[in-house]
C-alpha cells in the first residue's frame, strides 16, 4: 500500500503492507534509528515522533502507528529537530545545559515530546512527559531543561505543513463510505487510533488484514452540546475531549489526565475505547454512570442502546455484522457524578479498579443511583444490587456502610498482576465511602 507524507521536511512515499508500523519503516527502510523500540506497545515513549495534520502537531508513539494513518501528514523524528544548518532545537540546547541527557535510548523520545510541547506552548511539563519513562536517572534535570526552553522562539523549520491526502480504498472519508465498505467486507479490522489494535500486531503477531482505517471519516468527529445532552463523534480523541470533560465533569477530566500518556490520548478515540470492550477500559464505567447511549450503524441501519447493554460478556459485545460505533451521547450536567481510578502508578497505568458514581438525593433520601465499575468483572458493569440497596436511604456513611454487602454480592473480581480479588473489593468499598465524604464536602486526594 502506497502512502505519501512529509518526513523531516521532505516529501516521501512509502510502499509497504498496511499493518507496517512507522517505527519499523523508519528504522529498517530509512535507517532513522534515533526512534527507539522499547516496550513496543505505546507505554515507554522511546519511539515518540511528532505528527502534524490540519489539527496541529501532536506526539504519537511510532511503534503502534500504522503507515496508512499518515497519508498527507507531516512527521518529524528526533533526527529532524535540529535545523538544516545543524542548529540545535532549543530543547536540545537546554537538555545539554541542564544535564538532562541520559542514555541514547530514552533521551530521543523525551526530546521529541519536549519539542512538541514547546511548539504548542505547553508548560505543564509533568503531563507532557508522563508518557516518557526514564530508565537511568531522575526527571529533575529534564524538567529543568523543559522550563528553561519555555521562552525560546519556535524554530522556523518546525512549522510543518501537511500535504493534501490522496484517496484510498482502505480509508473511507465519510461514515456513509465506511458503512458501504464495511458491509462489503465485514471480516475487516477497523482501525481508529490503533492504540489497542497496534498491540495485536506488535505483541500477538496477528494478521489483521483486511484493514479499514477510520481516521479520515470527518463526520465521525465533532462534539454537539444541545438540548441538555452531549453527543461525541466516535473518532474524537481523548486528548481533544479533555477540555470538554473539564468543563462538564471535572472528576472525569482528572481521571483522563491519568487515562494514559499524551501520546496515547492523542491517538486513542472514544469510540475505539468503547468498541474494544475492555473490562479495565477507563471510559465505559463513567459513561455508564452518566447514563450514556451508544449510537451504532450497519449499512443504512442505525440503532441506539444504553451503553451498559453493549457489554455482554468478556470479549463479547452486542455488535451486529458490519456494525460500527458512530457516536456516544450523555447528559450535559450531572452534579452528583464522580469517578476515580485506582492503579499502581499515578501516571499512565492500567486501572486495578475504576469506580463511577452518580447518586441523586431528593428530600434527604437517595432517589436514583447509577454506579459502575471497571476491573471488577469480565465487563464494565453496573452495581445493580448496590444501587437498589441505596434507594430510599439517606446518603450518609452509615447508610453506605450498610449497603456495602450488596456491593460485594454484585461482583466476583479476579486476582491478576494488577491486584488481588480482595484488594479490588476493598478498593471498591473505599471508593463508595469516599463518594459519601465528597458529597458531604470533604475533599480527599487519591494518588494511586
GROMACS .gro file of C-alpha atoms in nm:
model
  448
    1UNK     CA    1   0.000   0.000   0.000
    2UNK     CA    2   0.145   0.336  -0.102
    3UNK     CA    3   0.145   0.621   0.150
    4UNK     CA    4   0.271   0.976   0.092
    5UNK     CA    5   0.368   1.210   0.374
    6UNK     CA    6   0.631   1.462   0.480
    7UNK     CA    7   0.927   1.330   0.679
    8UNK     CA    8   1.157   1.582   0.847
    9UNK     CA    9   1.060   1.842   0.589
   10UNK     CA   10   1.092   1.616   0.284
   11UNK     CA   11   0.804   1.458   0.092
   12UNK     CA   12   0.838   1.081   0.089
   13UNK     CA   13   0.643   0.783  -0.041
   14UNK     CA   14   0.631   0.455   0.146
   15UNK     CA   15   0.513   0.135  -0.019
   16UNK     CA   16   0.453  -0.130   0.245
   17UNK     CA   17   0.196  -0.366   0.392
   18UNK     CA   18  -0.088  -0.173   0.562
   19UNK     CA   19   0.000  -0.315   0.904
   20UNK     CA   20   0.359  -0.187   0.883
   21UNK     CA   21   0.432   0.039   1.178
   22UNK     CA   22   0.602   0.374   1.135
   23UNK     CA   23   0.872   0.260   1.380
   24UNK     CA   24   0.967  -0.043   1.172
   25UNK     CA   25   0.965   0.158   0.850
   26UNK     CA   26   1.181   0.437   0.996
   27UNK     CA   27   1.441   0.202   1.134
   28UNK     CA   28   1.450  -0.063   0.860
   29UNK     CA   29   1.379   0.135   0.545
   30UNK     CA   30   1.510   0.483   0.626
   31UNK     CA   31   1.777   0.392   0.883
   32UNK     CA   32   1.648   0.663   1.115
   33UNK     CA   33   1.741   0.476   1.429
   34UNK     CA   34   1.705   0.759   1.677
   35UNK     CA   35   1.345   0.649   1.720
   36UNK     CA   36   1.379   0.351   1.953
   37UNK     CA   37   1.183   0.033   2.014
   38UNK     CA   38   1.132  -0.014   2.385
   39UNK     CA   39   0.807  -0.166   2.505
   40UNK     CA   40   0.659  -0.178   2.152
   41UNK     CA   41   0.315  -0.113   2.297
   42UNK     CA   42   0.299   0.265   2.341
   43UNK     CA   43   0.393   0.273   2.707
   44UNK     CA   44   0.753   0.389   2.732
   45UNK     CA   45   0.773   0.679   2.485
   46UNK     CA   46   1.111   0.581   2.338
   47UNK     CA   47   0.951   0.580   1.991
   48UNK     CA   48   0.785   0.924   2.018
   49UNK     CA   49   0.755   1.122   1.694
   50UNK     CA   50   0.581   1.447   1.608
   51UNK     CA   51   0.288   1.422   1.366
   52UNK     CA   52   0.125   1.732   1.218
   53UNK     CA   53  -0.205   1.749   1.032
   54UNK     CA   54  -0.486   2.001   0.994
   55UNK     CA   55  -0.548   1.978   1.370
   56UNK     CA   56  -0.191   2.079   1.460
   57UNK     CA   57   0.111   1.897   1.597
   58UNK     CA   58   0.089   1.611   1.846
   59UNK     CA   59   0.328   1.349   1.988
   60UNK     CA   60   0.250   0.991   1.890
   61UNK     CA   61   0.403   0.651   1.951
   62UNK     CA   62   0.557   0.528   1.625
   63UNK     CA   63   0.555   0.166   1.746
   64UNK     CA   64   0.174   0.137   1.722
   65UNK     CA   65   0.116   0.385   1.439
   66UNK     CA   66   0.043   0.223   1.102
   67UNK     CA   67   0.180   0.387   0.789
   68UNK     CA   68  -0.160   0.437   0.618
   69UNK     CA   69  -0.266   0.656   0.911
   70UNK     CA   70  -0.002   0.906   0.796
   71UNK     CA   71  -0.130   0.980   0.445
   72UNK     CA   72  -0.089   1.354   0.387
   73UNK     CA   73   0.053   1.425   0.732
   74UNK     CA   74   0.392   1.562   0.836
   75UNK     CA   75   0.624   1.354   1.056
   76UNK     CA   76   0.929   1.470   1.248
   77UNK     CA   77   1.167   1.232   1.421
   78UNK     CA   78   1.447   1.321   1.661
   79UNK     CA   79   1.678   1.348   1.359
   80UNK     CA   80   1.460   1.632   1.227
   81UNK     CA   81   1.464   1.853   1.536
   82UNK     CA   82   1.787   2.029   1.450
   83UNK     CA   83   1.785   2.289   1.172
   84UNK     CA   84   1.909   2.235   0.817
   85UNK     CA   85   2.233   2.412   0.912
   86UNK     CA   86   2.280   2.194   1.219
   87UNK     CA   87   2.142   2.447   1.468
   88UNK     CA   88   2.005   2.271   1.772
   89UNK     CA   89   1.643   2.296   1.875
   90UNK     CA   90   1.602   2.498   2.198
   91UNK     CA   91   1.507   2.188   2.398
   92UNK     CA   92   1.817   2.011   2.272
   93UNK     CA   93   2.029   2.303   2.388
   94UNK     CA   94   1.871   2.315   2.732
   95UNK     CA   95   1.896   1.938   2.774
   96UNK     CA   96   2.272   1.980   2.733
   97UNK     CA   97   2.290   2.287   2.959
   98UNK     CA   98   2.082   2.133   3.237
   99UNK     CA   99   2.244   1.788   3.213
  100UNK     CA  100   1.913   1.625   3.125
  101UNK     CA  101   2.056   1.396   2.859
  102UNK     CA  102   2.062   1.033   2.965
  103UNK     CA  103   2.130   0.718   2.766
  104UNK     CA  104   2.059   0.723   2.395
  105UNK     CA  105   1.758   0.501   2.446
  106UNK     CA  106   1.528   0.732   2.642
  107UNK     CA  107   1.661   1.074   2.552
  108UNK     CA  108   1.536   1.092   2.189
  109UNK     CA  109   1.175   1.029   2.294
  110UNK     CA  110   1.199   1.282   2.575
  111UNK     CA  111   1.337   1.547   2.342
  112UNK     CA  112   1.065   1.491   2.080
  113UNK     CA  113   0.791   1.515   2.344
  114UNK     CA  114   0.950   1.832   2.477
  115UNK     CA  115   0.976   1.980   2.127
  116UNK     CA  116   0.607   1.918   2.057
  117UNK     CA  117   0.514   2.068   2.392
  118UNK     CA  118   0.737   2.368   2.315
  119UNK     CA  119   0.573   2.411   1.974
  120UNK     CA  120   0.227   2.404   2.132
  121UNK     CA  121   0.320   2.644   2.412
  122UNK     CA  122   0.264   2.389   2.688
  123UNK     CA  123   0.423   2.448   3.026
  124UNK     CA  124   0.264   2.152   3.208
  125UNK     CA  125   0.585   1.957   3.165
  126UNK     CA  126   0.499   1.675   3.403
  127UNK     CA  127   0.193   1.598   3.190
  128UNK     CA  128   0.381   1.638   2.862
  129UNK     CA  129   0.646   1.389   2.974
  130UNK     CA  130   0.422   1.142   3.160
  131UNK     CA  131   0.447   0.902   2.865
  132UNK     CA  132   0.827   0.901   2.854
  133UNK     CA  133   0.967   0.654   3.105
  134UNK     CA  134   1.316   0.720   3.231
  135UNK     CA  135   1.538   0.416   3.277
  136UNK     CA  136   1.856   0.570   3.412
  137UNK     CA  137   1.827   0.873   3.640
  138UNK     CA  138   1.569   1.121   3.764
  139UNK     CA  139   1.337   1.357   3.583
  140UNK     CA  140   1.451   1.674   3.765
  141UNK     CA  141   1.712   1.793   3.511
  142UNK     CA  142   1.478   1.708   3.224
  143UNK     CA  143   1.200   1.920   3.375
  144UNK     CA  144   1.453   2.199   3.434
  145UNK     CA  145   1.551   2.178   3.069
  146UNK     CA  146   1.188   2.199   2.957
  147UNK     CA  147   1.132   2.505   3.177
  148UNK     CA  148   1.449   2.672   3.050
  149UNK     CA  149   1.328   2.639   2.690
  150UNK     CA  150   0.987   2.793   2.753
  151UNK     CA  151   1.078   3.144   2.638
  152UNK     CA  152   1.269   3.042   2.326
  153UNK     CA  153   1.116   3.103   1.985
  154UNK     CA  154   0.986   2.804   1.790
  155UNK     CA  155   1.237   2.737   1.510
  156UNK     CA  156   1.102   2.808   1.162
  157UNK     CA  157   1.187   2.457   1.043
  158UNK     CA  158   0.949   2.308   1.299
  159UNK     CA  159   0.645   2.469   1.134
  160UNK     CA  160   0.548   2.170   0.923
  161UNK     CA  161   0.260   2.190   0.676
  162UNK     CA  162   0.066   1.873   0.596
  163UNK     CA  163   0.018   1.754   0.239
  164UNK     CA  164  -0.309   1.701   0.057
  165UNK     CA  165  -0.413   1.342   0.137
  166UNK     CA  166  -0.488   1.119  -0.159
  167UNK     CA  167  -0.794   0.893  -0.186
  168UNK     CA  168  -0.751   0.537  -0.063
  169UNK     CA  169  -0.970   0.231  -0.095
  170UNK     CA  170  -0.881   0.137   0.264
  171UNK     CA  171  -0.950   0.476   0.419
  172UNK     CA  172  -1.309   0.595   0.362
  173UNK     CA  173  -1.369   0.967   0.405
  174UNK     CA  174  -1.723   0.958   0.544
  175UNK     CA  175  -1.946   0.742   0.761
  176UNK     CA  176  -2.154   0.658   0.453
  177UNK     CA  177  -1.846   0.534   0.267
  178UNK     CA  178  -1.735   0.341   0.575
  179UNK     CA  179  -2.077   0.176   0.611
  180UNK     CA  180  -2.071   0.062   0.248
  181UNK     CA  181  -1.712  -0.062   0.262
  182UNK     CA  182  -1.762  -0.246   0.591
  183UNK     CA  183  -2.083  -0.407   0.465
  184UNK     CA  184  -1.886  -0.539   0.168
  185UNK     CA  185  -1.601  -0.660   0.394
  186UNK     CA  186  -1.749  -0.743   0.736
  187UNK     CA  187  -1.441  -0.951   0.819
  188UNK     CA  188  -1.222  -0.640   0.808
  189UNK     CA  189  -1.041  -0.499   1.111
  190UNK     CA  190  -1.142  -0.141   1.188
  191UNK     CA  191  -0.853   0.081   1.295
  192UNK     CA  192  -0.932   0.408   1.470
  193UNK     CA  193  -0.633   0.524   1.676
  194UNK     CA  194  -0.457   0.183   1.678
  195UNK     CA  195  -0.367   0.213   2.047
  196UNK     CA  196  -0.524  -0.129   2.100
  197UNK     CA  197  -0.513  -0.286   1.755
  198UNK     CA  198  -0.147  -0.190   1.725
  199UNK     CA  199  -0.067  -0.436   2.002
  200UNK     CA  200  -0.247  -0.712   1.813
  201UNK     CA  201   0.030  -0.674   1.556
  202UNK     CA  202   0.333  -0.595   1.773
  203UNK     CA  203   0.256  -0.834   2.061
  204UNK     CA  204   0.017  -1.100   1.931
  205UNK     CA  205   0.169  -1.103   1.580
  206UNK     CA  206  -0.181  -1.125   1.434
  207UNK     CA  207  -0.265  -1.089   1.069
  208UNK     CA  208  -0.533  -0.819   1.083
  209UNK     CA  209  -0.593  -0.788   0.708
  210UNK     CA  210  -0.808  -0.665   0.552
  211UNK     CA  211  -0.794  -0.331   0.733
  212UNK     CA  212  -1.023  -0.030   0.715
  213UNK     CA  213  -0.873   0.292   0.853
  214UNK     CA  214  -1.123   0.534   1.008
  215UNK     CA  215  -0.907   0.840   1.069
  216UNK     CA  216  -1.028   1.019   0.753
  217UNK     CA  217  -1.401   0.990   0.833
  218UNK     CA  218  -1.450   1.358   0.916
  219UNK     CA  219  -1.818   1.315   1.006
  220UNK     CA  220  -1.728   1.066   1.278
  221UNK     CA  221  -1.562   1.354   1.461
  222UNK     CA  222  -1.715   1.652   1.632
  223UNK     CA  223  -1.897   1.738   1.953
  224UNK     CA  224  -2.253   1.869   1.979
  225UNK     CA  225  -2.381   2.018   2.305
  226UNK     CA  226  -2.752   2.094   2.279
  227UNK     CA  227  -3.083   2.012   2.445
  228UNK     CA  228  -2.911   1.923   2.769
  229UNK     CA  229  -2.707   1.644   2.610
  230UNK     CA  230  -2.360   1.597   2.468
  231UNK     CA  231  -2.302   1.389   2.156
  232UNK     CA  232  -1.942   1.296   2.081
  233UNK     CA  233  -1.833   1.150   1.747
  234UNK     CA  234  -1.660   0.814   1.774
  235UNK     CA  235  -1.335   0.941   1.622
  236UNK     CA  236  -1.278   1.221   1.873
  237UNK     CA  237  -0.952   1.160   2.059
  238UNK     CA  238  -0.931   1.158   2.435
  239UNK     CA  239  -0.682   1.446   2.430
  240UNK     CA  240  -0.920   1.674   2.238
  241UNK     CA  241  -1.204   1.575   2.474
  242UNK     CA  242  -1.017   1.673   2.790
  243UNK     CA  243  -1.138   2.038   2.784
  244UNK     CA  244  -1.498   1.923   2.728
  245UNK     CA  245  -1.493   1.693   3.028
  246UNK     CA  246  -1.308   1.952   3.238
  247UNK     CA  247  -1.597   2.191   3.179
  248UNK     CA  248  -1.883   1.948   3.240
  249UNK     CA  249  -1.739   1.673   3.462
  250UNK     CA  250  -1.417   1.779   3.640
  251UNK     CA  251  -1.360   1.441   3.808
  252UNK     CA  252  -1.383   1.272   3.466
  253UNK     CA  253  -1.118   1.509   3.333
  254UNK     CA  254  -0.897   1.441   3.635
  255UNK     CA  255  -0.927   1.068   3.563
  256UNK     CA  256  -0.849   1.122   3.194
  257UNK     CA  257  -0.532   1.306   3.290
  258UNK     CA  258  -0.425   0.963   3.423
  259UNK     CA  259  -0.602   0.765   3.149
  260UNK     CA  260  -0.276   0.735   2.956
  261UNK     CA  261   0.008   0.949   2.826
  262UNK     CA  262  -0.034   1.245   2.592
  263UNK     CA  263   0.094   1.020   2.313
  264UNK     CA  264  -0.182   0.766   2.372
  265UNK     CA  265  -0.458   1.019   2.441
  266UNK     CA  266  -0.365   1.197   2.117
  267UNK     CA  267  -0.439   0.880   1.920
  268UNK     CA  268  -0.698   0.689   2.126
  269UNK     CA  269  -1.060   0.759   2.029
  270UNK     CA  270  -1.367   0.747   2.248
  271UNK     CA  271  -1.541   0.514   2.002
  272UNK     CA  272  -1.248   0.276   1.991
  273UNK     CA  273  -1.217   0.265   2.368
  274UNK     CA  274  -1.580   0.153   2.393
  275UNK     CA  275  -1.583  -0.080   2.092
  276UNK     CA  276  -1.289  -0.284   2.222
  277UNK     CA  277  -1.498  -0.359   2.533
  278UNK     CA  278  -1.205  -0.398   2.771
  279UNK     CA  279  -1.313  -0.487   3.126
  280UNK     CA  280  -1.048  -0.244   3.251
  281UNK     CA  281  -1.117   0.033   2.999
  282UNK     CA  282  -1.146   0.367   3.178
  283UNK     CA  283  -1.418   0.527   2.965
  284UNK     CA  284  -1.702   0.278   2.991
  285UNK     CA  285  -1.776   0.292   3.369
  286UNK     CA  286  -1.810   0.672   3.393
  287UNK     CA  287  -2.020   0.686   3.078
  288UNK     CA  288  -2.242   0.407   3.209
  289UNK     CA  289  -2.282   0.601   3.535
  290UNK     CA  290  -2.381   0.906   3.333
  291UNK     CA  291  -2.649   0.703   3.150
  292UNK     CA  292  -2.478   0.717   2.811
  293UNK     CA  293  -2.635   0.600   2.487
  294UNK     CA  294  -2.428   0.423   2.223
  295UNK     CA  295  -2.509   0.506   1.859
  296UNK     CA  296  -2.438   0.216   1.622
  297UNK     CA  297  -2.462   0.180   1.245
  298UNK     CA  298  -2.456  -0.107   0.996
  299UNK     CA  299  -2.511  -0.008   0.635
  300UNK     CA  300  -2.809   0.228   0.635
  301UNK     CA  301  -2.947   0.089   0.961
  302UNK     CA  302  -2.890   0.279   1.283
  303UNK     CA  303  -2.980   0.187   1.638
  304UNK     CA  304  -2.928   0.325   1.986
  305UNK     CA  305  -2.874   0.122   2.301
  306UNK     CA  306  -2.785   0.205   2.661
  307UNK     CA  307  -2.409   0.171   2.685
  308UNK     CA  308  -2.426  -0.091   2.962
  309UNK     CA  309  -2.625  -0.322   2.733
  310UNK     CA  310  -2.343  -0.324   2.476
  311UNK     CA  311  -2.118  -0.534   2.701
  312UNK     CA  312  -2.249  -0.892   2.713
  313UNK     CA  313  -1.958  -1.098   2.841
  314UNK     CA  314  -1.580  -1.095   2.835
  315UNK     CA  315  -1.480  -1.032   2.472
  316UNK     CA  316  -1.841  -1.031   2.358
  317UNK     CA  317  -2.046  -0.725   2.264
  318UNK     CA  318  -2.390  -0.659   2.124
  319UNK     CA  319  -2.248  -0.561   1.786
  320UNK     CA  320  -2.406  -0.695   1.471
  321UNK     CA  321  -2.229  -0.787   1.148
  322UNK     CA  322  -2.061  -0.485   0.985
  323UNK     CA  323  -2.182  -0.260   1.266
  324UNK     CA  324  -1.964   0.018   1.400
  325UNK     CA  325  -1.984   0.291   1.663
  326UNK     CA  326  -2.087   0.630   1.522
  327UNK     CA  327  -2.115   0.828   1.846
  328UNK     CA  328  -2.189   0.825   2.216
  329UNK     CA  329  -2.423   1.068   2.391
  330UNK     CA  330  -2.492   1.150   2.754
  331UNK     CA  331  -2.639   1.425   2.976
  332UNK     CA  332  -2.451   1.753   2.977
  333UNK     CA  333  -2.489   1.801   3.351
  334UNK     CA  334  -2.462   1.562   3.645
  335UNK     CA  335  -2.369   1.749   3.963
  336UNK     CA  336  -2.357   1.431   4.171
  337UNK     CA  337  -2.126   1.247   3.931
  338UNK     CA  338  -1.778   1.142   4.043
  339UNK     CA  339  -1.521   0.897   3.905
  340UNK     CA  340  -1.193   0.771   4.049
  341UNK     CA  341  -0.916   0.548   3.920
  342UNK     CA  342  -0.700   0.318   4.133
  343UNK     CA  343  -0.372   0.196   3.983
  344UNK     CA  344  -0.019   0.110   4.093
  345UNK     CA  345   0.133   0.413   3.919
  346UNK     CA  346  -0.029   0.754   3.924
  347UNK     CA  347   0.055   0.825   3.560
  348UNK     CA  348  -0.011   0.615   3.253
  349UNK     CA  349  -0.109   0.288   3.418
  350UNK     CA  350  -0.386   0.032   3.373
  351UNK     CA  351  -0.659   0.052   3.635
  352UNK     CA  352  -0.687  -0.210   3.906
  353UNK     CA  353  -1.029  -0.065   3.990
  354UNK     CA  354  -1.220   0.228   3.849
  355UNK     CA  355  -1.541   0.341   4.018
  356UNK     CA  356  -1.802   0.585   3.885
  357UNK     CA  357  -2.089   0.716   4.098
  358UNK     CA  358  -2.395   0.923   4.006
  359UNK     CA  359  -2.632   0.924   4.303
  360UNK     CA  360  -2.914   1.178   4.333
  361UNK     CA  361  -3.078   1.271   4.660
  362UNK     CA  362  -3.433   1.410   4.686
  363UNK     CA  363  -3.584   1.524   5.017
  364UNK     CA  364  -3.298   1.368   5.210
  365UNK     CA  365  -3.313   1.022   5.051
  366UNK     CA  366  -3.146   0.859   4.752
  367UNK     CA  367  -3.392   0.885   4.461
  368UNK     CA  368  -3.175   0.741   4.184
  369UNK     CA  369  -2.839   0.569   4.168
  370UNK     CA  370  -2.611   0.471   3.883
  371UNK     CA  371  -2.285   0.312   3.996
  372UNK     CA  372  -2.045   0.135   3.760
  373UNK     CA  373  -1.704  -0.026   3.799
  374UNK     CA  374  -1.420  -0.136   3.577
  375UNK     CA  375  -1.177  -0.409   3.681
  376UNK     CA  376  -1.434  -0.585   3.897
  377UNK     CA  377  -1.581  -0.822   3.636
  378UNK     CA  378  -1.527  -0.952   3.285
  379UNK     CA  379  -1.706  -0.642   3.152
  380UNK     CA  380  -1.762  -0.284   3.268
  381UNK     CA  381  -2.066  -0.334   3.486
  382UNK     CA  382  -2.328  -0.155   3.696
  383UNK     CA  383  -2.354  -0.242   4.064
  384UNK     CA  384  -2.727  -0.309   4.037
  385UNK     CA  385  -2.780  -0.471   4.378
  386UNK     CA  386  -2.579  -0.196   4.546
  387UNK     CA  387  -2.787   0.067   4.368
  388UNK     CA  388  -3.108  -0.091   4.491
  389UNK     CA  389  -2.977  -0.107   4.847
  390UNK     CA  390  -2.915   0.268   4.841
  391UNK     CA  391  -3.258   0.374   4.714
  392UNK     CA  392  -3.468   0.545   4.977
  393UNK     CA  393  -3.176   0.570   5.219
  394UNK     CA  394  -3.000   0.888   5.332
  395UNK     CA  395  -2.663   0.948   5.170
  396UNK     CA  396  -2.465   0.902   5.489
  397UNK     CA  397  -2.162   0.696   5.584
  398UNK     CA  398  -2.381   0.473   5.797
  399UNK     CA  399  -2.627   0.403   5.515
  400UNK     CA  400  -2.345   0.350   5.267
  401UNK     CA  401  -2.172   0.107   5.503
  402UNK     CA  402  -2.496  -0.085   5.542
  403UNK     CA  403  -2.523  -0.116   5.162
  404UNK     CA  404  -2.167  -0.244   5.111
  405UNK     CA  405  -2.258  -0.615   5.142
  406UNK     CA  406  -2.478  -0.567   4.835
  407UNK     CA  407  -2.175  -0.423   4.652
  408UNK     CA  408  -1.974  -0.732   4.748
  409UNK     CA  409  -2.253  -0.951   4.609
  410UNK     CA  410  -2.257  -0.766   4.277
  411UNK     CA  411  -1.902  -0.865   4.181
  412UNK     CA  412  -1.660  -1.155   4.196
  413UNK     CA  413  -1.334  -0.990   4.090
  414UNK     CA  414  -1.030  -1.182   3.972
  415UNK     CA  415  -0.676  -1.183   4.103
  416UNK     CA  416  -0.413  -1.087   3.846
  417UNK     CA  417  -0.084  -0.899   3.823
  418UNK     CA  418  -0.253  -0.564   3.891
  419UNK     CA  419  -0.439  -0.655   4.210
  420UNK     CA  420  -0.584  -0.937   4.415
  421UNK     CA  421  -0.956  -1.001   4.429
  422UNK     CA  422  -0.958  -0.897   4.794
  423UNK     CA  423  -0.781  -0.570   4.717
  424UNK     CA  424  -1.027  -0.489   4.438
  425UNK     CA  425  -1.325  -0.550   4.665
  426UNK     CA  426  -1.173  -0.340   4.942
  427UNK     CA  427  -1.087  -0.059   4.699
  428UNK     CA  428  -1.441  -0.057   4.561
  429UNK     CA  429  -1.582  -0.026   4.912
  430UNK     CA  430  -1.337   0.254   4.987
  431UNK     CA  431  -1.445   0.447   4.678
  432UNK     CA  432  -1.809   0.417   4.782
  433UNK     CA  433  -1.727   0.566   5.121
  434UNK     CA  434  -1.516   0.834   4.958
  435UNK     CA  435  -1.816   0.932   4.749
  436UNK     CA  436  -2.020   0.997   5.063
  437UNK     CA  437  -1.736   1.206   5.207
  438UNK     CA  438  -1.705   1.410   4.888
  439UNK     CA  439  -2.079   1.472   4.865
  440UNK     CA  440  -2.063   1.595   5.225
  441UNK     CA  441  -1.796   1.845   5.122
  442UNK     CA  442  -1.489   1.662   5.250
  443UNK     CA  443  -1.230   1.660   4.971
  444UNK     CA  444  -0.968   1.389   4.972
  445UNK     CA  445  -0.697   1.320   4.716
  446UNK     CA  446  -0.623   0.968   4.590
  447UNK     CA  447  -0.273   0.946   4.445
  448UNK     CA  448  -0.264   0.586   4.322
   0.00000   0.00000   0.00000
